CSV table of C-alpha atoms in Angstrom, one decimal:
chain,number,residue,atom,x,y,z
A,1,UNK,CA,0.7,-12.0,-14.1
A,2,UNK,CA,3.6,-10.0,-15.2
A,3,UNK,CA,3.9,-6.3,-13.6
A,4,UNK,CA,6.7,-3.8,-12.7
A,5,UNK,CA,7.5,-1.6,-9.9
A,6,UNK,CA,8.6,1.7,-11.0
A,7,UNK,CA,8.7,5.3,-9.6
A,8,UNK,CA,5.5,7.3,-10.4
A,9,UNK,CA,5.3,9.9,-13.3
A,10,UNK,CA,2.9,12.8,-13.7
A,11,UNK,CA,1.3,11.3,-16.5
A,12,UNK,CA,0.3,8.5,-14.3
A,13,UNK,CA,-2.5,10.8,-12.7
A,14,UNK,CA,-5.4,9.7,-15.8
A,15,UNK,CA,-4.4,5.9,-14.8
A,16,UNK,CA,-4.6,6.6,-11.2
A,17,UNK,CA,-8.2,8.5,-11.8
A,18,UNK,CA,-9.8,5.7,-14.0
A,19,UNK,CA,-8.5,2.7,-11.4
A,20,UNK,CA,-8.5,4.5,-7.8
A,21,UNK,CA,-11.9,5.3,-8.7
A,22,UNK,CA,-13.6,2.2,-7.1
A,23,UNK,CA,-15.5,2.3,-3.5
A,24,UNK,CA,-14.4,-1.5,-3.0
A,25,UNK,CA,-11.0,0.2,-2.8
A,26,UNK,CA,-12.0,3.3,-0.8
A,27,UNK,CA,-14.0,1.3,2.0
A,28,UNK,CA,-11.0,-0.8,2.9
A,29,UNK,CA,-8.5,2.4,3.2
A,30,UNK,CA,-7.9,4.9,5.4
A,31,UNK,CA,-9.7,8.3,4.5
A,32,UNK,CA,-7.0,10.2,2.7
A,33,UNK,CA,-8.1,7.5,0.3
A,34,UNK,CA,-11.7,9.3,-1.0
A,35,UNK,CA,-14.6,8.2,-2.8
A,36,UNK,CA,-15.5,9.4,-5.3
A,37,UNK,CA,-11.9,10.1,-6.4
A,38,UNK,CA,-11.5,13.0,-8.9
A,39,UNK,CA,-9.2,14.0,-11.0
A,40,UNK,CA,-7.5,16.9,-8.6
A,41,UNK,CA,-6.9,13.8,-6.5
A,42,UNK,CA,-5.4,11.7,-8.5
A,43,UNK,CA,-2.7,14.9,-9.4
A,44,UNK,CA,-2.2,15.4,-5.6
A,45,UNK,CA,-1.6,11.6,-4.8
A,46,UNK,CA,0.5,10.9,-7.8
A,47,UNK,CA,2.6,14.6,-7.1
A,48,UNK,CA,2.9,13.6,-4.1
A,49,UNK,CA,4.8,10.5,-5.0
A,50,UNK,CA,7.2,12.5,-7.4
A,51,UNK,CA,8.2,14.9,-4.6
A,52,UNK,CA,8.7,12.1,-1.8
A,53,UNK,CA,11.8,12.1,-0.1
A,54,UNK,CA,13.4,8.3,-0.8
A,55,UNK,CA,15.9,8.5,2.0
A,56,UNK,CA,12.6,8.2,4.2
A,57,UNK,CA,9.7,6.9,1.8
A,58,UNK,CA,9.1,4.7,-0.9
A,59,UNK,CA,6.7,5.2,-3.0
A,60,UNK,CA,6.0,3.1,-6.2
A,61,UNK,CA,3.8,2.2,-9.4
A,62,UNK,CA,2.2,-0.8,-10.0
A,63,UNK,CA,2.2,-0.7,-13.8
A,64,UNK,CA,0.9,-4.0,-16.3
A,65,UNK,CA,0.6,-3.1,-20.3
A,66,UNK,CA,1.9,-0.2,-19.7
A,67,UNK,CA,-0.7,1.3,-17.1
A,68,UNK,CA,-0.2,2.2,-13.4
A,69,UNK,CA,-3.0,0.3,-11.7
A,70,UNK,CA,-1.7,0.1,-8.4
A,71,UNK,CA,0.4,1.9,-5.6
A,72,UNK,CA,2.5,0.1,-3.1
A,73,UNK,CA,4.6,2.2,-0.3
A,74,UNK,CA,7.2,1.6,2.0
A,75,UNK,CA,7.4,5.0,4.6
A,76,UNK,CA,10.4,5.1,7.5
A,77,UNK,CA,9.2,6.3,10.6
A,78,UNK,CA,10.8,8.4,13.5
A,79,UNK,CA,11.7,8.8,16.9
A,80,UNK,CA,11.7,5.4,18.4
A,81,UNK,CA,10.0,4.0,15.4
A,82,UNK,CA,12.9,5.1,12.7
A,83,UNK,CA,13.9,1.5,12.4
A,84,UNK,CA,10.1,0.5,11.4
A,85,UNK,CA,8.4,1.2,8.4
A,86,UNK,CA,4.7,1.1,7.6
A,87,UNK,CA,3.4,-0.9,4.0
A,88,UNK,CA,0.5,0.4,2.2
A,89,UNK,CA,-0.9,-1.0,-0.8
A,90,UNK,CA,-3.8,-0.2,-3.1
A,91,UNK,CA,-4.5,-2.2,-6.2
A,92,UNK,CA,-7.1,-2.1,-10.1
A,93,UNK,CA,-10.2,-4.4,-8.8
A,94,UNK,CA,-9.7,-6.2,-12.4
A,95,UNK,CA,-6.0,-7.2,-10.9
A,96,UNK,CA,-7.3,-8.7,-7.7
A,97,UNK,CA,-6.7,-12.3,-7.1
A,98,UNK,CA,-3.9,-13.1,-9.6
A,99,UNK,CA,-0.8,-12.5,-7.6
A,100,UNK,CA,0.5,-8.9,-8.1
A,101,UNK,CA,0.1,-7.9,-4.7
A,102,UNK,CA,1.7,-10.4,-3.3
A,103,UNK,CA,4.9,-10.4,-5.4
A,104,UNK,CA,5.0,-6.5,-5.2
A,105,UNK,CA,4.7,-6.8,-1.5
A,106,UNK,CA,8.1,-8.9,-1.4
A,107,UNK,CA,9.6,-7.0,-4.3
A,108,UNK,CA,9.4,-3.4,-2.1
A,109,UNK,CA,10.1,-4.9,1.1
A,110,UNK,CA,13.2,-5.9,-0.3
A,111,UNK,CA,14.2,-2.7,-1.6
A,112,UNK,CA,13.4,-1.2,1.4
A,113,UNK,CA,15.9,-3.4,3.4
A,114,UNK,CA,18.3,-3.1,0.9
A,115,UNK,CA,17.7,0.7,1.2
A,116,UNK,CA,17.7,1.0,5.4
A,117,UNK,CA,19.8,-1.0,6.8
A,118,UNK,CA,19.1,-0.2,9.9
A,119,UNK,CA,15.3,-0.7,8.8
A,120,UNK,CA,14.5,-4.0,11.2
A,121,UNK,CA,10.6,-4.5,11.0
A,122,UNK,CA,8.3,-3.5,8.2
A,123,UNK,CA,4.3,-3.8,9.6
A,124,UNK,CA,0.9,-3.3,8.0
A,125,UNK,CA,-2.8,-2.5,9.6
A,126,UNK,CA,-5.7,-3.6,7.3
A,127,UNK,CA,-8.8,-3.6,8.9
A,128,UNK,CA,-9.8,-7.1,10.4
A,129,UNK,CA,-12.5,-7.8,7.9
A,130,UNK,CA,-10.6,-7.2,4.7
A,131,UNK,CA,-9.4,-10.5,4.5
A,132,UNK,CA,-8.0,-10.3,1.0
A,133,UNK,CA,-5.5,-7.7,2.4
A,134,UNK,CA,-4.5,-9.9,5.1
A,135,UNK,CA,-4.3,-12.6,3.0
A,136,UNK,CA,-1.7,-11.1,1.0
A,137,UNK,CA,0.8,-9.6,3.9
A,138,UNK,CA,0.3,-13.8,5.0
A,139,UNK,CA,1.3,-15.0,1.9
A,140,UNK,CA,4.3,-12.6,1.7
A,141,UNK,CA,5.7,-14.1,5.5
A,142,UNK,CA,4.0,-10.9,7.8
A,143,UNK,CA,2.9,-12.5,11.1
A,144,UNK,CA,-0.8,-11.2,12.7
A,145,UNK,CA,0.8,-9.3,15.8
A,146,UNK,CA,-2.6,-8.7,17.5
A,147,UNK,CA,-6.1,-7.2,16.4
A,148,UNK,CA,-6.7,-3.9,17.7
A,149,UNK,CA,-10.4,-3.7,19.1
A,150,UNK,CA,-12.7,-1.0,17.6
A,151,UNK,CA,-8.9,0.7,16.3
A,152,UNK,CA,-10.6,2.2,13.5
A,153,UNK,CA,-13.5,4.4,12.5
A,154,UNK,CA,-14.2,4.2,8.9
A,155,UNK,CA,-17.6,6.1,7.4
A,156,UNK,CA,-19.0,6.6,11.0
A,157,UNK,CA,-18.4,2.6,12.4
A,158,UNK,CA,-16.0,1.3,14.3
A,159,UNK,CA,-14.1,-1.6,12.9
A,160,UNK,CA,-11.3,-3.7,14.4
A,161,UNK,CA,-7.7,-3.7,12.5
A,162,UNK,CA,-5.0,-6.0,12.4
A,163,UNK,CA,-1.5,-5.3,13.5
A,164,UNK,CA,0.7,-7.3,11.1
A,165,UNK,CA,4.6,-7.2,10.9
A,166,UNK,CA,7.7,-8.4,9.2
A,167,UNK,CA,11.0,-8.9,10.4
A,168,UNK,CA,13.6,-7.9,8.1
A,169,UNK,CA,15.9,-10.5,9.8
A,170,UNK,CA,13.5,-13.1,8.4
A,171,UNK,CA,13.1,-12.2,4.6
């Protein structure tokens, strides 16, 4: 299916409400990620976006027909992990399954290392059961580092979570 990655605009904040909106979505993120997800939120996620700092953080809109249905980010991080970056990912439910995520996936790791070059491993953490999620960093070349044991509490339970990584010497 044909999408773009493109930086987020204000305006984006009524798509964001009507898709972000889902509790399939919220139950497989980390908490900053609510459910229910209101319209303030949606403003404060998609603001905070606009104001990012790209020398350190990526941040970008999944948008098909004209519509942002989706977020994908790339964030730097410091001290002894500066060269690292972490990948998170959110996408529409009526999107799953057809690819976006994937190709998006590859798209913004490549502008990331194209960005950082120093930038030498790019790693995701979705939690152990979300298999689709993990199915997707697979599919774009991340290799399953570990799973962390009970490394997550989501909604009161402990969950396990996946360490996965990509080396930017293999894209």
């Amino acid at each position: 299916m044909e999408f773009i990655l493109r930086q987020w605009r204000r305006e984006d904040a009524a798509d964001v409400l009507r898709y972000a909106n889902n509790d399939k979505i919220a139950r497989n993120l980390r908490d900053a990620f609510p459910f229910p997800y209101i319209l303030t939120d949606a403003e404060n996620f998609v603001n905070s976006c606009v104001e990012a700092d790209e020398s350190r953080q990526l941040f970008r809109a999944i948008e098909v027909d004209g519509r942002a249905v989706g977020s994908i980010s790339l964030c730097l991080g410091s001290d002894v992990y500066r060269m690292t970056a972490e990948l998170g990912y959110w996408l529409a439910e009526e999107y799953w399954g057809r690819g976006i995520m994937t190709e998006a996936v590859k798209r913004v790791c490549g502008e990331g290392a194209q960005r950082w070059e120093d930038m030498v491993r790019i790693y995701a953490e979705p939690f152990a059961h979300n298999t689709a999620s993990r199915r997707v960093l697979e599919k774009a070349g991340f290799q399953l580092e570990g799973v962390m044991r009970h490394g997550v509490c989501k909604r009161a339970r402990i969950y396990d979570c996946c360490m996965y990584a990509l080396l930017v010497e293999d894209m």
